[in-house]
CSV table of C-alpha atoms in Angstrom, one decimal:
chain,number,residue,atom,x,y,z
A,16,MET,CA,0.0,0.0,0.0
A,17,THR,CA,1.3,3.4,-0.9
A,18,VAL,CA,2.0,5.6,2.1
A,19,ARG,CA,0.6,9.1,1.8
A,20,GLN,CA,2.9,12.1,2.5
A,21,VAL,CA,1.3,15.0,4.4
A,22,LEU,CA,3.0,18.3,4.9
A,23,ILE,CA,1.7,20.5,7.7
A,24,SER,CA,2.9,24.0,8.5
A,25,GLY,CA,2.6,25.2,12.0
A,26,ALA,CA,2.9,21.6,13.1
A,27,GLY,CA,5.0,22.4,16.2
A,28,SER,CA,2.0,22.9,18.5
A,29,GLY,CA,-1.8,23.2,18.8
A,30,PHE,CA,-4.0,22.5,15.8
A,31,GLY,CA,-1.1,21.6,13.5
A,32,ARG,CA,0.3,19.1,16.0
A,33,ALA,CA,-3.2,17.6,16.5
A,34,LEU,CA,-3.7,17.2,12.8
A,35,ALA,CA,-0.2,15.6,12.5
A,36,GLN,CA,-1.2,13.0,15.1
A,37,ARG,CA,-4.5,12.3,13.2
A,38,PHE,CA,-2.8,11.7,9.9
A,39,ALA,CA,0.1,9.7,11.4
A,40,ALA,CA,-2.4,7.5,13.2
A,41,ALA,CA,-4.0,6.9,9.8
A,42,GLY,CA,-0.7,5.6,8.5
A,43,CYS,CA,0.5,8.7,6.7
A,44,ARG,CA,4.1,9.9,6.7
A,45,VAL,CA,4.0,13.5,8.1
A,46,GLY,CA,6.3,16.4,7.3
A,47,CYS,CA,6.2,18.6,10.4
A,48,ALA,CA,7.1,22.2,9.4
A,49,ASP,CA,7.4,25.0,11.9
A,50,ILE,CA,9.3,28.2,12.4
A,51,ASN,CA,10.5,26.6,15.7
A,52,ALA,CA,12.5,23.5,14.7
A,53,ASP,CA,12.6,22.1,18.2
A,54,SER,CA,8.8,22.2,18.4
A,55,ALA,CA,8.5,20.5,15.1
A,56,ARG,CA,10.9,17.8,16.3
A,57,GLU,CA,8.8,17.3,19.4
A,58,THR,CA,5.7,16.7,17.2
A,59,ALA,CA,7.5,14.3,14.9
A,60,ALA,CA,8.9,12.3,17.9
A,61,MET,CA,5.4,11.7,19.4
A,62,LEU,CA,3.8,10.5,16.1
A,63,PRO,CA,3.1,6.8,15.6
A,64,GLY,CA,4.9,5.1,12.7
A,65,ASP,CA,8.2,6.1,11.2
A,66,GLY,CA,9.6,8.1,8.4
A,67,HIS,CA,8.2,11.4,9.7
A,68,ARG,CA,10.3,14.5,8.8
A,69,VAL,CA,11.0,17.8,10.3
A,70,TYR,CA,11.4,21.1,8.4
A,71,GLN,CA,12.2,24.5,9.8
A,72,VAL,CA,10.2,27.0,7.8
A,73,ASP,CA,9.2,30.7,8.1
A,74,ILE,CA,6.2,30.9,5.8
A,75,GLY,CA,6.5,34.7,5.8
A,76,ASP,CA,9.9,34.5,4.0
A,77,ASP,CA,10.2,33.6,0.3
A,78,ALA,CA,13.6,32.0,0.6
A,79,SER,CA,12.6,29.9,3.5
A,80,VAL,CA,9.6,28.5,1.7
A,81,ALA,CA,11.7,27.9,-1.4
A,82,ARG,CA,14.2,25.9,0.7
A,83,TRP,CA,11.4,23.9,2.2
A,84,GLN,CA,10.1,22.9,-1.2
A,85,SER,CA,13.7,21.9,-2.3
A,86,GLU,CA,14.1,19.8,0.8
A,87,VAL,CA,10.8,18.0,0.3
A,88,ALA,CA,11.5,17.5,-3.4
A,89,ALA,CA,14.9,15.9,-2.5
A,90,THR,CA,13.0,13.1,-0.7
A,91,GLY,CA,11.7,11.9,-4.0
A,92,GLU,CA,8.2,11.4,-2.5
A,93,PRO,CA,5.2,13.3,-3.9
A,94,VAL,CA,3.2,15.5,-1.6
A,95,ASP,CA,-0.3,14.0,-1.3
A,96,ILE,CA,-1.8,16.6,1.2
A,97,LEU,CA,-0.5,20.1,1.9
A,98,ILE,CA,-2.0,21.7,5.0
A,99,ASN,CA,-1.3,25.4,5.3
A,100,ASN,CA,-2.0,25.8,9.0
A,101,ALA,CA,0.8,28.2,10.2
A,102,GLY,CA,-0.4,31.7,11.2
A,103,ILE,CA,-0.6,34.3,13.9
A,104,ALA,CA,-3.6,35.9,15.8
A,105,SER,CA,-4.3,39.6,15.9
A,106,GLY,CA,-6.9,41.9,17.3
A,107,GLY,CA,-7.9,45.5,17.1
A,108,THR,CA,-10.0,47.9,15.1
A,109,LEU,CA,-9.1,49.4,11.8
A,110,LEU,CA,-7.4,52.3,13.5
A,111,GLU,CA,-5.9,50.4,16.4
A,112,ALA,CA,-4.0,48.1,14.0
A,113,ASP,CA,-1.0,50.0,12.7
A,114,MET,CA,0.4,49.4,9.2
A,115,ALA,CA,3.3,47.2,10.6
A,116,GLU,CA,0.7,44.9,12.1
A,117,TRP,CA,-1.4,44.9,8.9
A,118,GLN,CA,1.7,44.0,6.8
A,119,ARG,CA,2.8,41.2,9.2
A,120,VAL,CA,-0.6,39.6,9.5
A,121,LEU,CA,-1.2,39.7,5.8
A,122,ASN,CA,2.3,38.5,5.0
A,123,ILE,CA,1.9,35.4,7.3
A,124,ASN,CA,-1.8,34.6,7.3
A,125,LEU,CA,-2.5,35.2,3.6
A,126,LEU,CA,0.8,35.4,1.6
A,127,GLY,CA,2.2,32.5,3.6
A,128,ILE,CA,-0.5,30.4,2.1
A,129,VAL,CA,0.2,31.8,-1.4
A,130,ARG,CA,3.9,31.0,-1.0
A,131,ALA,CA,3.3,27.4,0.0
A,132,CYS,CA,0.7,26.8,-2.7
A,133,ARG,CA,3.0,28.2,-5.4
A,134,ALA,CA,5.9,26.1,-4.1
A,135,PHE,CA,4.1,22.7,-4.0
A,136,LEU,CA,1.3,23.0,-6.6
A,137,PRO,CA,3.6,22.5,-9.7
A,138,ALA,CA,4.6,19.0,-8.6
A,139,MET,CA,0.9,18.2,-7.9
A,140,GLN,CA,0.0,19.3,-11.3
A,141,LYS,CA,2.6,17.0,-12.8
A,142,THR,CA,1.1,14.0,-11.1
A,143,GLY,CA,-2.4,15.1,-11.5
A,144,SER,CA,-3.2,14.5,-7.9
A,145,GLY,CA,-3.0,16.0,-4.4
A,146,HIS,CA,-5.0,18.0,-1.9
A,147,ILE,CA,-4.4,21.5,-0.7
A,148,VAL,CA,-5.9,22.4,2.7
A,149,ASN,CA,-5.9,26.0,3.8
A,150,VAL,CA,-6.7,26.9,7.4
A,151,ALA,CA,-8.7,30.1,7.6
A,152,SER,CA,-11.3,31.0,10.3
A,153,PHE,CA,-15.0,31.6,10.7
A,154,ALA,CA,-14.0,35.2,10.8
A,155,ALA,CA,-13.4,34.8,7.1
A,156,LEU,CA,-17.1,34.2,6.5
A,157,ALA,CA,-18.7,36.4,9.1
A,158,GLY,CA,-16.8,39.4,10.3
A,159,GLY,CA,-17.1,41.0,13.7
A,160,PRO,CA,-15.6,44.1,15.3
A,161,GLY,CA,-12.2,44.1,16.8
A,162,ILE,CA,-10.4,41.5,14.7
A,163,MET,CA,-9.9,43.7,11.6
A,164,SER,CA,-6.5,42.6,10.2
A,165,TYR,CA,-7.0,39.0,11.2
A,166,GLY,CA,-10.4,38.8,9.6
A,167,VAL,CA,-9.3,40.4,6.4
A,168,ALA,CA,-6.3,38.1,6.1
A,169,LYS,CA,-8.5,35.0,6.8
A,170,ALA,CA,-11.1,36.2,4.3
A,171,GLY,CA,-8.3,36.4,1.8
A,172,ALA,CA,-7.4,32.8,2.6
A,173,TYR,CA,-10.9,31.7,2.1
A,174,THR,CA,-11.2,33.5,-1.3
A,175,LEU,CA,-7.8,32.2,-2.4
A,176,SER,CA,-9.1,28.7,-1.7
A,177,ASP,CA,-12.3,29.3,-3.6
A,178,GLN,CA,-10.5,30.7,-6.6
A,179,LEU,CA,-7.9,27.9,-6.5
A,180,ARG,CA,-10.6,25.3,-6.4
A,181,ALA,CA,-12.1,26.7,-9.6
A,182,GLU,CA,-8.7,27.0,-11.2
A,183,LEU,CA,-7.9,23.3,-10.4
A,184,HIS,CA,-11.3,21.9,-11.3
A,185,GLY,CA,-10.8,18.7,-13.4
A,186,SER,CA,-7.1,18.5,-12.6
A,187,GLY,CA,-7.3,15.8,-10.0
A,188,ILE,CA,-6.2,18.2,-7.2
A,189,LYS,CA,-8.6,18.9,-4.4
A,190,VAL,CA,-8.9,22.1,-2.3
A,191,SER,CA,-10.3,22.5,1.1
A,192,VAL,CA,-10.6,25.5,3.5
A,193,VAL,CA,-11.0,25.1,7.2
A,194,CYS,CA,-13.0,27.8,9.0
A,195,PRO,CA,-13.2,27.2,12.8
A,196,ALA,CA,-14.4,29.6,15.4
A,197,PHE,CA,-12.4,30.2,18.6
A,198,PHE,CA,-11.7,27.0,20.5
A,199,GLN,CA,-9.3,25.9,23.2
A,200,THR,CA,-5.8,25.9,21.6
A,201,ASN,CA,-2.6,27.9,21.8
A,202,LEU,CA,-3.6,30.4,19.1
A,203,LEU,CA,-2.9,33.4,21.3
A,204,SER,CA,0.8,32.5,21.8
A,205,ASN,CA,1.5,34.4,18.6
A,206,TRP,CA,-0.7,37.5,19.2
A,207,GLU,CA,-0.4,40.8,17.5
A,208,GLY,CA,-2.2,44.0,18.5
A,209,SER,CA,-4.8,45.0,21.1
A,210,GLU,CA,-4.5,43.6,24.5
A,211,ARG,CA,-8.2,44.4,25.1
A,212,MET,CA,-9.2,42.1,22.2
A,213,ARG,CA,-6.8,39.4,23.5
A,214,GLY,CA,-8.8,39.3,26.6
A,215,VAL,CA,-12.0,39.0,24.6
A,216,ALA,CA,-10.5,36.1,22.6
A,217,GLU,CA,-9.3,34.4,25.7
A,218,LYS,CA,-12.9,34.4,27.1
A,219,LEU,CA,-14.3,33.1,23.8
A,220,MET,CA,-11.8,30.3,23.8
A,221,ARG,CA,-12.7,29.4,27.4
A,222,ASP,CA,-16.4,29.5,26.7
A,223,SER,CA,-16.2,27.4,23.6
A,224,PRO,CA,-17.9,24.0,23.6
A,225,ASP,CA,-15.2,22.7,21.2
A,226,THR,CA,-11.8,21.1,22.1
A,227,LEU,CA,-8.6,20.6,20.2
A,228,ASP,CA,-9.4,16.9,19.9
A,229,SER,CA,-13.0,17.4,18.6
A,230,VAL,CA,-11.9,20.1,16.1
A,231,SER,CA,-9.0,18.1,14.8
A,232,LYS,CA,-11.2,15.0,14.5
A,233,ALA,CA,-13.9,16.9,12.5
A,234,THR,CA,-11.3,18.5,10.3
A,235,PHE,CA,-9.5,15.2,9.6
A,236,GLU,CA,-12.7,13.4,8.7
A,237,ALA,CA,-13.8,16.3,6.4
A,238,ILE,CA,-10.4,16.3,4.6
A,239,GLU,CA,-10.7,12.6,4.1
A,240,ARG,CA,-14.1,13.1,2.5
A,241,GLY,CA,-12.8,15.8,0.3
A,242,ASP,CA,-15.1,18.6,1.6
A,243,PHE,CA,-14.3,22.1,0.3
A,244,LEU,CA,-15.7,24.2,3.2
A,245,ILE,CA,-14.9,22.7,6.5
A,246,LEU,CA,-16.7,24.1,9.6
A,247,PRO,CA,-15.3,21.9,12.4
A,248,THR,CA,-16.6,23.8,15.4
A,249,LYS,CA,-20.1,22.9,16.7
A,250,ARG,CA,-22.0,26.1,16.4
A,251,GLU,CA,-20.7,27.4,13.1
A,252,PRO,CA,-22.7,25.4,10.5
A,253,MET,CA,-25.9,26.9,11.8
A,254,ARG,CA,-24.3,30.4,12.2
A,255,TRP,CA,-23.2,30.1,8.6
A,256,ARG,CA,-26.6,29.2,7.4
A,257,ILE,CA,-28.1,32.2,9.3
A,258,LYS,CA,-25.5,34.5,7.9
A,259,ARG,CA,-26.1,33.4,4.3
A,260,TRP,CA,-29.9,33.2,4.4
A,261,PHE,CA,-30.7,36.0,6.9
A,262,PRO,CA,-27.7,38.4,6.8
A,263,ASN,CA,-29.5,41.3,8.5
A,264,LEU,CA,-30.8,39.0,11.3
A,265,TYR,CA,-27.4,37.7,11.8
A,266,PHE,CA,-25.9,41.2,12.0
A,267,ARG,CA,-28.5,42.3,14.6
A,268,GLN,CA,-27.8,39.2,16.7
A,269,LEU,CA,-24.1,39.8,16.5
A,270,MET,CA,-24.4,43.4,17.6
A,271,LYS,CA,-26.6,42.4,20.5
A,272,LEU,CA,-23.9,39.9,21.5
A,273,VAL,CA,-21.1,42.5,21.2
A,274,ALA,CA,-23.1,44.9,23.3
A,275,SER,CA,-23.8,42.3,26.0
A,276,ARG,CA,-20.1,41.4,26.2
A,277,SER,CA,-19.1,45.1,26.4
A,278,ARG,CA,-21.3,45.3,29.5
A,279,GLY,CA,-19.7,42.2,31.0
A,280,GLY,CA,-22.7,40.0,30.2
């Protein structure tokens, strides 16, 4: 049986590590990529099976991503699944987020995905197979106040995935985009911007009914099915339906929720 090779950026912790564990348990060989090589090695060491690899990659840097692609190509094994998971969290309004924050968040959360797709897509096109999975956020689909740069970057990741899916139709290459809401993970360890919004995000994560285990399981199963839009947190499928079918109602409910939280409710 052919062993699938799965590349995961941001595999050194949190959601990326949990996905690495899921795919390794399914018999895949996992390439653990992270800006922190020690964290990537820790992930690889805890995975079942053998042949897992470690890559130190800064997805915000052209040369680093090009080196990653060269190292993967040198293995002689095709990439079956590319999971673009690495990113940073940010918070603040349009005016609170300065241009340095905008540039950093867009460079990593959006252009990092562009770099990785451009690096690994040509080889997939040669084989006529593969699966690109981009991790965005529910903020990409339904914006809210206070996460401006993050929401815009993730919306770009969603639209990139939608466009890429259309471009690759009929090629044998699948595209998925993962859009979770806040859940209990280490997302805030790479936080940019407003400390006020960091506190809000921490509360949302604490109050979430979702866990790292449940979200990674739902995501893994949806990737295996070949779903395009993956909403792995429990409340978001219904929220997405309301947003699409009754946008004004959704907006009113969102504003009531924001007002309640601002009062400490």
